[in-house]
XYZ file of C-alpha atoms in Angstrom:
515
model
C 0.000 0.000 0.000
C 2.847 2.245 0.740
C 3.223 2.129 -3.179
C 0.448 3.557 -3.881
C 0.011 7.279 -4.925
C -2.898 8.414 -3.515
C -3.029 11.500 -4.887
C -3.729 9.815 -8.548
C -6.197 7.361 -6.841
C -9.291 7.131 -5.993
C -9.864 4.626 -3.288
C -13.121 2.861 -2.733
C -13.517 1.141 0.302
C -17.474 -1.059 1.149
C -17.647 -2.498 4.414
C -21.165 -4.141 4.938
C -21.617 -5.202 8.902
C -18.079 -6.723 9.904
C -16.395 -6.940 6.199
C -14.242 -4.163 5.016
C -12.554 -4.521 1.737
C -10.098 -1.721 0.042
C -10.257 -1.247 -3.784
C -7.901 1.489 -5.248
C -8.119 2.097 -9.062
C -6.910 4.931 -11.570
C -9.348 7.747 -12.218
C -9.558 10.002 -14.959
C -10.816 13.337 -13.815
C -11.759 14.406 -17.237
C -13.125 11.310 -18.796
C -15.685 8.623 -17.372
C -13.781 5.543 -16.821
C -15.677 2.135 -17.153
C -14.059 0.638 -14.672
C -15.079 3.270 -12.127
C -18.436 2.351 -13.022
C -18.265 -1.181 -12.679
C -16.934 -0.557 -9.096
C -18.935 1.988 -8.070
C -22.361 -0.109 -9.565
C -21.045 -3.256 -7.800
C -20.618 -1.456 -4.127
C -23.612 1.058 -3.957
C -25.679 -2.498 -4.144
C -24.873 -3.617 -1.019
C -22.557 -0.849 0.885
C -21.001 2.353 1.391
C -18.353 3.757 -1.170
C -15.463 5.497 0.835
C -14.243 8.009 -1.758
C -10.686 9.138 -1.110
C -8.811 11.763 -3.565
C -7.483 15.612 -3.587
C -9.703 16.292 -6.257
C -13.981 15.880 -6.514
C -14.299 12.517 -8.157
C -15.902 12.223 -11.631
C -19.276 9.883 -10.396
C -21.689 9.542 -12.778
C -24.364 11.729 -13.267
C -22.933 14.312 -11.086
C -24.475 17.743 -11.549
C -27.674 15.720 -10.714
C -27.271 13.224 -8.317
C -25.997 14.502 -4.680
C -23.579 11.640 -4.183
C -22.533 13.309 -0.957
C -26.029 11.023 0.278
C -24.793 7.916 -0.588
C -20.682 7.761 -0.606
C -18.357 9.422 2.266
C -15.566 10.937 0.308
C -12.592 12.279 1.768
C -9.833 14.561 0.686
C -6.759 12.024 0.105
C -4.470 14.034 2.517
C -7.002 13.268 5.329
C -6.539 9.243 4.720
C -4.252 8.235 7.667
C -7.356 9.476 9.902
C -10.011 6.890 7.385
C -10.329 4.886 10.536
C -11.295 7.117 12.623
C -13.601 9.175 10.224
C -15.247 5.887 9.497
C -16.429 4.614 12.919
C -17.094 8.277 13.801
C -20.188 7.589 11.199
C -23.463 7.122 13.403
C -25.255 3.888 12.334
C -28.714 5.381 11.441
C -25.902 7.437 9.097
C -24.570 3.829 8.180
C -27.862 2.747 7.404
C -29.234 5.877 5.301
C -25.774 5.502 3.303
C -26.476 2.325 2.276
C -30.100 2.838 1.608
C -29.974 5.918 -0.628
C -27.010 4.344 -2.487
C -28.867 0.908 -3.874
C -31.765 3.818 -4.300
C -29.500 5.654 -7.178
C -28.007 2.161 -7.983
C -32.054 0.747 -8.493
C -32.658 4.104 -10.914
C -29.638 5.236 -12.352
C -27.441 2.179 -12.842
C -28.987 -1.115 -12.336
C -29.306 -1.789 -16.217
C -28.990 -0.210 -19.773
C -32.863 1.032 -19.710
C -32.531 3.123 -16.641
C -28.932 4.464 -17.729
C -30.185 5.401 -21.091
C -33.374 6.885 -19.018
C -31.146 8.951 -16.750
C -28.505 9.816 -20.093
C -31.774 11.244 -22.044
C -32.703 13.371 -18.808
C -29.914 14.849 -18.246
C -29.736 15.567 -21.815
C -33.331 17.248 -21.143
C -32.288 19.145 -17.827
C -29.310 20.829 -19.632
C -31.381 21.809 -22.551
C -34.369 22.694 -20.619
C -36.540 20.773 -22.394
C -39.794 19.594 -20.843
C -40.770 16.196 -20.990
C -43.793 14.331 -22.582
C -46.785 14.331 -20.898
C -47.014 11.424 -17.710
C -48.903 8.640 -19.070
C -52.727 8.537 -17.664
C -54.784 5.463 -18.963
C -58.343 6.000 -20.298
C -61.079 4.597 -18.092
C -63.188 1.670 -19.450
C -67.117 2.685 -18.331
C -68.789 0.268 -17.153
C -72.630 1.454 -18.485
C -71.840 2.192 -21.909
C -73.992 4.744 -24.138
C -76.320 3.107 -26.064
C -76.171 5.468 -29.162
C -72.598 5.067 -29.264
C -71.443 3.941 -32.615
C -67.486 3.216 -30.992
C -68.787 1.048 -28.007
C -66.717 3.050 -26.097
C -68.557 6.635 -25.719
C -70.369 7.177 -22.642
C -72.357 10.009 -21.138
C -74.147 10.178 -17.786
C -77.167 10.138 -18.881
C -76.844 6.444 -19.634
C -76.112 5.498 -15.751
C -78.843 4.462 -13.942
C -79.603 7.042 -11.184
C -82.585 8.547 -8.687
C -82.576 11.436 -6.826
C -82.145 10.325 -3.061
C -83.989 10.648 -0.700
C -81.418 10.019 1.921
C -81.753 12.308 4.970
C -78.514 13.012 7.295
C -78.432 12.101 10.483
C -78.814 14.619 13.370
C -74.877 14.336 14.195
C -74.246 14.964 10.507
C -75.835 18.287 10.610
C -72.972 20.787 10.829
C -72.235 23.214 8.294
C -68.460 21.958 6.955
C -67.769 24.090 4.268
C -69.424 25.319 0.973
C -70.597 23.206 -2.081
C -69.094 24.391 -5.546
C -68.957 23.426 -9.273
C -66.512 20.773 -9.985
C -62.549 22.058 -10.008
C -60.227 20.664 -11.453
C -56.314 21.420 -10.192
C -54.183 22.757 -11.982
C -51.988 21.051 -14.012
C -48.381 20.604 -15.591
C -47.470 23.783 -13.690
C -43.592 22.487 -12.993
C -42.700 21.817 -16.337
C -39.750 24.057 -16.569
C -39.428 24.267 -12.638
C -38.921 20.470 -12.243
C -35.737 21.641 -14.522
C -34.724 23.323 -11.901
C -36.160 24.345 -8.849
C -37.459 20.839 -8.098
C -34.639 19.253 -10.001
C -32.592 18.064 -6.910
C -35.601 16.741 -5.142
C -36.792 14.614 -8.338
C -33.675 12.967 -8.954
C -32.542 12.463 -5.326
C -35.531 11.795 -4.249
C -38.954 10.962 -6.600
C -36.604 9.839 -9.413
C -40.085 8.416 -11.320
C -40.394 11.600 -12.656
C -37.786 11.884 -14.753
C -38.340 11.584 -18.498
C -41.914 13.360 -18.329
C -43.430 16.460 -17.224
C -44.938 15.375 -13.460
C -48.734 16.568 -13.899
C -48.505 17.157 -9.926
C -45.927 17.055 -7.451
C -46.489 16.159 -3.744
C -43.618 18.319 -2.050
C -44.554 21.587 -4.826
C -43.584 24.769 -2.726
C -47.125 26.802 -0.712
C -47.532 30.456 -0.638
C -46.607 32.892 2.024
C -49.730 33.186 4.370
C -50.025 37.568 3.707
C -50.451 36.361 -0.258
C -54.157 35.180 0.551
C -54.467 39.332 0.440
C -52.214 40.465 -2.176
C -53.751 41.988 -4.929
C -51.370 39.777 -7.183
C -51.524 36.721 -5.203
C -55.066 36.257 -4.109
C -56.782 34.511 -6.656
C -58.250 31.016 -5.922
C -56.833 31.989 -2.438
C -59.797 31.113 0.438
C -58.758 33.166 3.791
C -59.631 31.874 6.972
C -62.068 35.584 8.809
C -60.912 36.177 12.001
C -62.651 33.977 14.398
C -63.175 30.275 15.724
C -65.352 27.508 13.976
C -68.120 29.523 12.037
C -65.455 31.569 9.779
C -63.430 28.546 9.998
C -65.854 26.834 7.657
C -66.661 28.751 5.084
C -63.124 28.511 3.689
C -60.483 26.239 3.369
C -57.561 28.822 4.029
C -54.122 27.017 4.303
C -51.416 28.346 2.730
C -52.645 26.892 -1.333
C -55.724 27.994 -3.592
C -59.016 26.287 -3.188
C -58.986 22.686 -4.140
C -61.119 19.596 -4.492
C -60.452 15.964 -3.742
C -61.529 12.636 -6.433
C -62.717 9.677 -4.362
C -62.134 6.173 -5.792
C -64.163 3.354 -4.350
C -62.986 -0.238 -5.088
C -66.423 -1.979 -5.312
C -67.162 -5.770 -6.072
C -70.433 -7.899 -5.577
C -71.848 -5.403 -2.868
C -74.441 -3.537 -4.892
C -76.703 -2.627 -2.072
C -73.713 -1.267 0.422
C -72.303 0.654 -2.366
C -75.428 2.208 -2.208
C -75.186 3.259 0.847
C -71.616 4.380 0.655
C -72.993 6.757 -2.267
C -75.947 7.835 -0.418
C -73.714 9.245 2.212
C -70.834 11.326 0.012
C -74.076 13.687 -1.071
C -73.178 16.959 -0.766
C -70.091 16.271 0.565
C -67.880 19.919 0.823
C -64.805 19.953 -1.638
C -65.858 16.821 -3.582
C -64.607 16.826 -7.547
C -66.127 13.427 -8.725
C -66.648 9.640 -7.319
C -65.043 7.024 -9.325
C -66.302 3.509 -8.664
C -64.246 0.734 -9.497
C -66.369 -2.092 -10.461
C -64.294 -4.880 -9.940
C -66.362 -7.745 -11.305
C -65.362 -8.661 -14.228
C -67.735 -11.114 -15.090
C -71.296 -9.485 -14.196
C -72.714 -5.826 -14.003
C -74.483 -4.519 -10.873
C -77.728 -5.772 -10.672
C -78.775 -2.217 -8.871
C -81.115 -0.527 -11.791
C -80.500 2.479 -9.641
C -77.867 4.668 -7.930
C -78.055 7.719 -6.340
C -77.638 11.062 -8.072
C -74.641 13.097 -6.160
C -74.001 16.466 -6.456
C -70.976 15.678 -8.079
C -70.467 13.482 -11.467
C -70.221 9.527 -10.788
C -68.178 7.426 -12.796
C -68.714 4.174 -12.920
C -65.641 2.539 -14.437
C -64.901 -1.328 -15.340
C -61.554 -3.237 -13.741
C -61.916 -5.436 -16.772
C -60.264 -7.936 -14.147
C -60.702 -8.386 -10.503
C -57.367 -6.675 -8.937
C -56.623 -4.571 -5.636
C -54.396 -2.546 -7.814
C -56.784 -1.115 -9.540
C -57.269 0.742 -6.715
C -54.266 2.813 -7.628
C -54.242 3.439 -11.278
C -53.590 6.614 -12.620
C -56.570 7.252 -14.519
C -56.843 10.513 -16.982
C -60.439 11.357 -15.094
C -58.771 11.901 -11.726
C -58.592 16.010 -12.234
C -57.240 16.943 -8.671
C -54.017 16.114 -6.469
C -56.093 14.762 -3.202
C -57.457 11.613 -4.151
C -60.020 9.981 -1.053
C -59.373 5.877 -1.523
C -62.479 4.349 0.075
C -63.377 0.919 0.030
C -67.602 0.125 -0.437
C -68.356 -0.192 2.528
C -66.392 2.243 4.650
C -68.963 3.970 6.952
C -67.386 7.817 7.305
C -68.670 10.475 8.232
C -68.751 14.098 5.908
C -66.962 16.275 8.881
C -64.158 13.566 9.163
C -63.511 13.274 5.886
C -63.595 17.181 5.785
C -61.092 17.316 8.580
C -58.756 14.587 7.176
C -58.980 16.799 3.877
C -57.850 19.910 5.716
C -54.999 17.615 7.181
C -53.311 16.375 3.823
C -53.822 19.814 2.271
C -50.396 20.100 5.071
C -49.035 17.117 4.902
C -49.337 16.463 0.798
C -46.614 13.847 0.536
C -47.718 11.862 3.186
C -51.000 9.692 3.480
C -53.275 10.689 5.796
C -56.315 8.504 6.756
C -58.507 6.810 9.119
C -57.813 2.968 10.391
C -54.236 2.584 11.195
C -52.082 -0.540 11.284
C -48.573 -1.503 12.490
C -46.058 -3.911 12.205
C -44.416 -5.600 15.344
C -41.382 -7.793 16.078
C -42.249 -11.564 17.412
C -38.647 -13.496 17.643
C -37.053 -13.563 14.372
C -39.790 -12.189 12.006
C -41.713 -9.155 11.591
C -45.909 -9.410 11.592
C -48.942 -7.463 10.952
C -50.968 -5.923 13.380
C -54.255 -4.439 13.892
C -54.501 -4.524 17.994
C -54.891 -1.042 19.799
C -51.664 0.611 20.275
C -49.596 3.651 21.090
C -47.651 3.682 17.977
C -48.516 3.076 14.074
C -46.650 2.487 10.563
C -49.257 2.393 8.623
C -52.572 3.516 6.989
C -55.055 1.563 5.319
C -56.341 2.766 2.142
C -59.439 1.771 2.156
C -60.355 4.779 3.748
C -57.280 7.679 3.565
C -55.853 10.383 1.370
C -53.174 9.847 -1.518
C -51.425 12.193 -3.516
C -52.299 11.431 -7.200
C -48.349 11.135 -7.855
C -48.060 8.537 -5.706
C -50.713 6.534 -8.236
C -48.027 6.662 -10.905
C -45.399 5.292 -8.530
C -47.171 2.330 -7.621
C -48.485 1.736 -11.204
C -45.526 2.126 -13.228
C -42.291 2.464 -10.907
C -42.886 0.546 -8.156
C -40.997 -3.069 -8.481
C -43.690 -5.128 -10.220
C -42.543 -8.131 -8.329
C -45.020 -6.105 -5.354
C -48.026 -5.637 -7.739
C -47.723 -9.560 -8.666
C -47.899 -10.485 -5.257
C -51.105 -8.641 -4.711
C -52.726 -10.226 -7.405
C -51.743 -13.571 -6.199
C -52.518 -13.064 -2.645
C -55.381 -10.790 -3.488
C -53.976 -8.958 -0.637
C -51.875 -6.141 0.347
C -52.638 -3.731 -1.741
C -52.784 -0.763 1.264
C -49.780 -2.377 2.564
C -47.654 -2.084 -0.512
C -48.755 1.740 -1.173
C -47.832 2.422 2.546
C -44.054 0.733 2.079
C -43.671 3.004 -1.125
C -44.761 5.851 0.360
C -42.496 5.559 3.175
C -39.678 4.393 1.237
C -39.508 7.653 -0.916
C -40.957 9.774 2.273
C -39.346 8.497 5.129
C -42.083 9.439 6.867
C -44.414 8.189 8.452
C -48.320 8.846 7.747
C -50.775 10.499 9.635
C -53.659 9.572 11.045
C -56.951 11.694 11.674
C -59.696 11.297 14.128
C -60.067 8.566 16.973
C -61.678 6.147 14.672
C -59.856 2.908 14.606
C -61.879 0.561 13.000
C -64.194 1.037 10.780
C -67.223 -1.437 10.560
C -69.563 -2.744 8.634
C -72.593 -4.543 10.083
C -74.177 -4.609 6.943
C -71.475 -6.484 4.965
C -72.248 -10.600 4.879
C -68.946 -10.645 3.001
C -65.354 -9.623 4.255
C -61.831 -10.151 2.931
C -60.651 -9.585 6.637
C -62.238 -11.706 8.299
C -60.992 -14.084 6.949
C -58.089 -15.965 8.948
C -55.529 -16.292 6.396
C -56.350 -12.443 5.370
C -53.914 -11.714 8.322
C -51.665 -14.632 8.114
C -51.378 -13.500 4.176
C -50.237 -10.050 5.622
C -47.364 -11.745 7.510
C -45.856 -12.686 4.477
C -46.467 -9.770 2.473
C -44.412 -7.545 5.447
C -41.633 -9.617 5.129
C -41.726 -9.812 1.378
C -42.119 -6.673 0.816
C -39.463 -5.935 3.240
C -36.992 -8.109 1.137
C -37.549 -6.455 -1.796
C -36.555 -2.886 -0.684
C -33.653 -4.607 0.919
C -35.070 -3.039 4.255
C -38.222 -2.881 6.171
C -39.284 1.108 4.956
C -42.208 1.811 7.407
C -41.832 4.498 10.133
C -43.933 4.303 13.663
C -45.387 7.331 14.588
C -47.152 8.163 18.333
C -49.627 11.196 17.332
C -52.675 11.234 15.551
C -54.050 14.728 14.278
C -57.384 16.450 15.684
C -58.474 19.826 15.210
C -57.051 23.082 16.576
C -60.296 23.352 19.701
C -61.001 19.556 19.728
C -61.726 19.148 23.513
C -61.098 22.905 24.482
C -63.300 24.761 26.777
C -64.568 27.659 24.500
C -66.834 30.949 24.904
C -70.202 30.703 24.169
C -69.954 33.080 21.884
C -67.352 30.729 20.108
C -67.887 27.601 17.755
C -65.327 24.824 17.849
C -63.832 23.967 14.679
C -65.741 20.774 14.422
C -68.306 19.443 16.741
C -66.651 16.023 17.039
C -62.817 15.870 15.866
């Protein structure tokens, strides 16, 4: 070793638990080497590349990718002190090392589509060139129009519908907020910014966007709170009035123009608690449109009727019976906040108003209802739905997703995942919830005290079934294999509103009656 100029090497050294190996090799500063590559692919799989040289080594992709989160590199005069630098590295440190380098390995490097993908966008990011539109699949209706000369036109005239005559309950009563036209949100506003301003968070972080224009992004920068009043600023902009619950209602406020939520319900072979379900989103505040899944491929409802909404209701065909269509990325869905709902979740309006308000702060994160976490028994990890002080994870069946999250888990997500749900017919929440986290590392939020959410009208269950939860087992650890780590964060808070259980003036409304 003594041989060896350092100062015309670059030394790579991957330790992984106990093993430590040292792997000097020449370095052209001005031209990518291929061997460089072939080391640097090989240890960013499984460990940490110790980078040691007097000059910034040439990495690939480099004016992109912050390789400062995934290699430790240290200026060659400093290498006598290596060993001490090195265990001066904190293991959650260690750990994140390790993690974010397989995560640029998995996307930048892994294979000659993902190195011509990240060649042609940095080709794009130089020239500041915006990228094709992100691919949104058409829906197939499920009640097609009968004048349609295509087979495939549809109008909503053809559904079958009633007006309802569903009356609220007397706890359902409270005014949560005002009931508008349809608005869509705005879309394809980063195309140049994701060039730029965004460009370090996409390919660091959300590195599925690259090679289109994102049509939303879940971490896009908020307003200053005095540009609800600007004379420039204020449009779309709904101020909170001074006050307590009364003002509070009659605008959304936050720190982002007005905005609607989509809700998606995954239906199959339930006709009559769909109904229901329906019955109970009328006139629901900040609603864009329902989208209902029909999962059964082999049969159409056998409900001639369904209840008009305020809102438009799509009824859209799986064509086959699979969880993930649950998160597919379809052109229809016109907002960011997207409500996943299974048929027979029983919610009420003001909590799913509240949970709304929530993720309107908390975009990248899901935010939801029932909440789920994993626990350590012995030697494996298992699923767990008992009461507890601490959660990792949300079930979508009834919680808020960011529609960008849709495209991850559709078309960038490993599809070793999505085959497992279709064989277990299981795991669908689970799997969004590990993505989420993994590209997050956060944890989600949940809303309300609700904790489970019944159905005494339901013959039929997936969950109570008994292997439904020993099915869940598996998927945990599976899906903890395949990230090469288990990506779900505990959390110990759930979210209520500002006055929930504060003693208030009479003169003074709480935010909401009951969270």
């Amino acid at each position: 070793m003594d041989q060896i100029n350092f100062k015309n090497l670059t030394i790579l050294l991957h330790f992984f638990e106990s093993t430590k190996c040292l792997l000097p090799y020449h370095l052209n500063y001005h031209f990518y080497c291929p061997l460089s590559h072939c080391h640097l692919s090989s240890s960013l799989s499984w460990s940490v590349p110790v980078l040691c040289s007097h000059r910034p080594a040439a990495l690939p992709f480099a004016r992109l990718i912050d390789w400062r989160l995934a290699t430790v590199q240290i200026a060659s005069d400093r290498f006598p002190e290596l060993h001490f630098i090195l265990r001066a590295i904190p293991l959650a440190d260690l750990i994140e090392l390790k993690r974010k380098g397989r995560f640029f390995f998995e996307h930048f490097l892994a294979d000659s589509k993902v190195v011509v993908n990240a060649v042609l966008s940095t080709m794009r990011v130089l020239l500041q060139l915006p990228g094709m539109e992100q691919h949104e699949p058409q829906t197939v209706p499920l009640y097609r129009n009968i004048n349609s000369t295509d087979g495939i036109s549809f109008s909503s005239a053809a559904f079958p519908s009633f007006v309802s005559t569903f009356t609220k309950p007397p706890y359902d009563d409270e005014y949560l907020g005002p009931i508008e036209l349809p608005l869509e949100s705005p879309s394809y506003e980063h195309n140049f910014t994701a060039l730029s301003l965004y460009s370090a968070q996409i390919w660091n972080h959300f590195p599925m966007a690259l090679g289109v224009s994102p049509r939303f992004l879940p971490f896009a920068h908020f307003l200053p709170s005095d540009s609800e009043f600007g004379e420039d600023t204020s449009f779309g902009m709904r101020p909170v009035l001074p006050g307590s619950g009364q003002e509070f209602a009659l605008a959304l406020g936050g720190n982002r123009p007005r905005e609607q939520f989509t809700i998606i319900i995954l239906a199959y072979n339930r006709e009559q608690v769909l109904l229901n379900t329906l019955e109970r989103l009328n006139n629901l505040p900040y609603l864009n449109r329902v989208l209902v899944i029909w999962n059964d491929a082999h049969r159409l409802p056998f409900t001639p009727a369904w209840p008009r909404l305020h809102v438009p209701v799509l009824f859209i065909n799986g064509t086959r019976n699979s969880l993930n269509n649950r998160f597919v990325p379809y052109k229809e869905i016109e907002t960011e906040a997207i409500l996943s709902m299974d048929d027979d979740m029983d919610i009420k309006q003001f909590e799913i108003v509240f949970a709304f308000r929530v993720w309107r702060e908390h975009r990248d994160r899901i935010v939801g209802f029932p909440a789920r976490f994993h626990a350590r028994f012995g030697d494996d990890n298992f699923y767990n739905s008992n009461h507890t002080c601490q959660y990792s994870m949300i079930l979508t069946g009834a919680a808020f997703i960011h529609k960008f999250y849709l495209h991850a888990y559709t078309y960038h997500m490993p599809e070793i995942i999505r085959q497992k749900v279709d064989e277990w017919m299981n795991c669908e929440d689970l799997a969004m919830n590990f993505l989420v986290s993994h590209l997050t590392r956060k944890a989600p939020i949940k809303t309300t005290s609700k904790w489970t959410l019944r159905c005494p009208t339901c013959s039929e269950m997936l969950s109570k079934d008994q292997s439904h939860f020993v099915e869940r087992h598996q998927c945990i650890r599976f899906f903890a294999r395949v990230y090469g780590y288990n990506p779900l964060v505990f959390s110990q808070f759930r979210a209520d509103s500002v006055l929930f259980k504060t003693r208030v003036p009479h003169n003074h409304q709480k935010c909401f009656r009951y969270v």
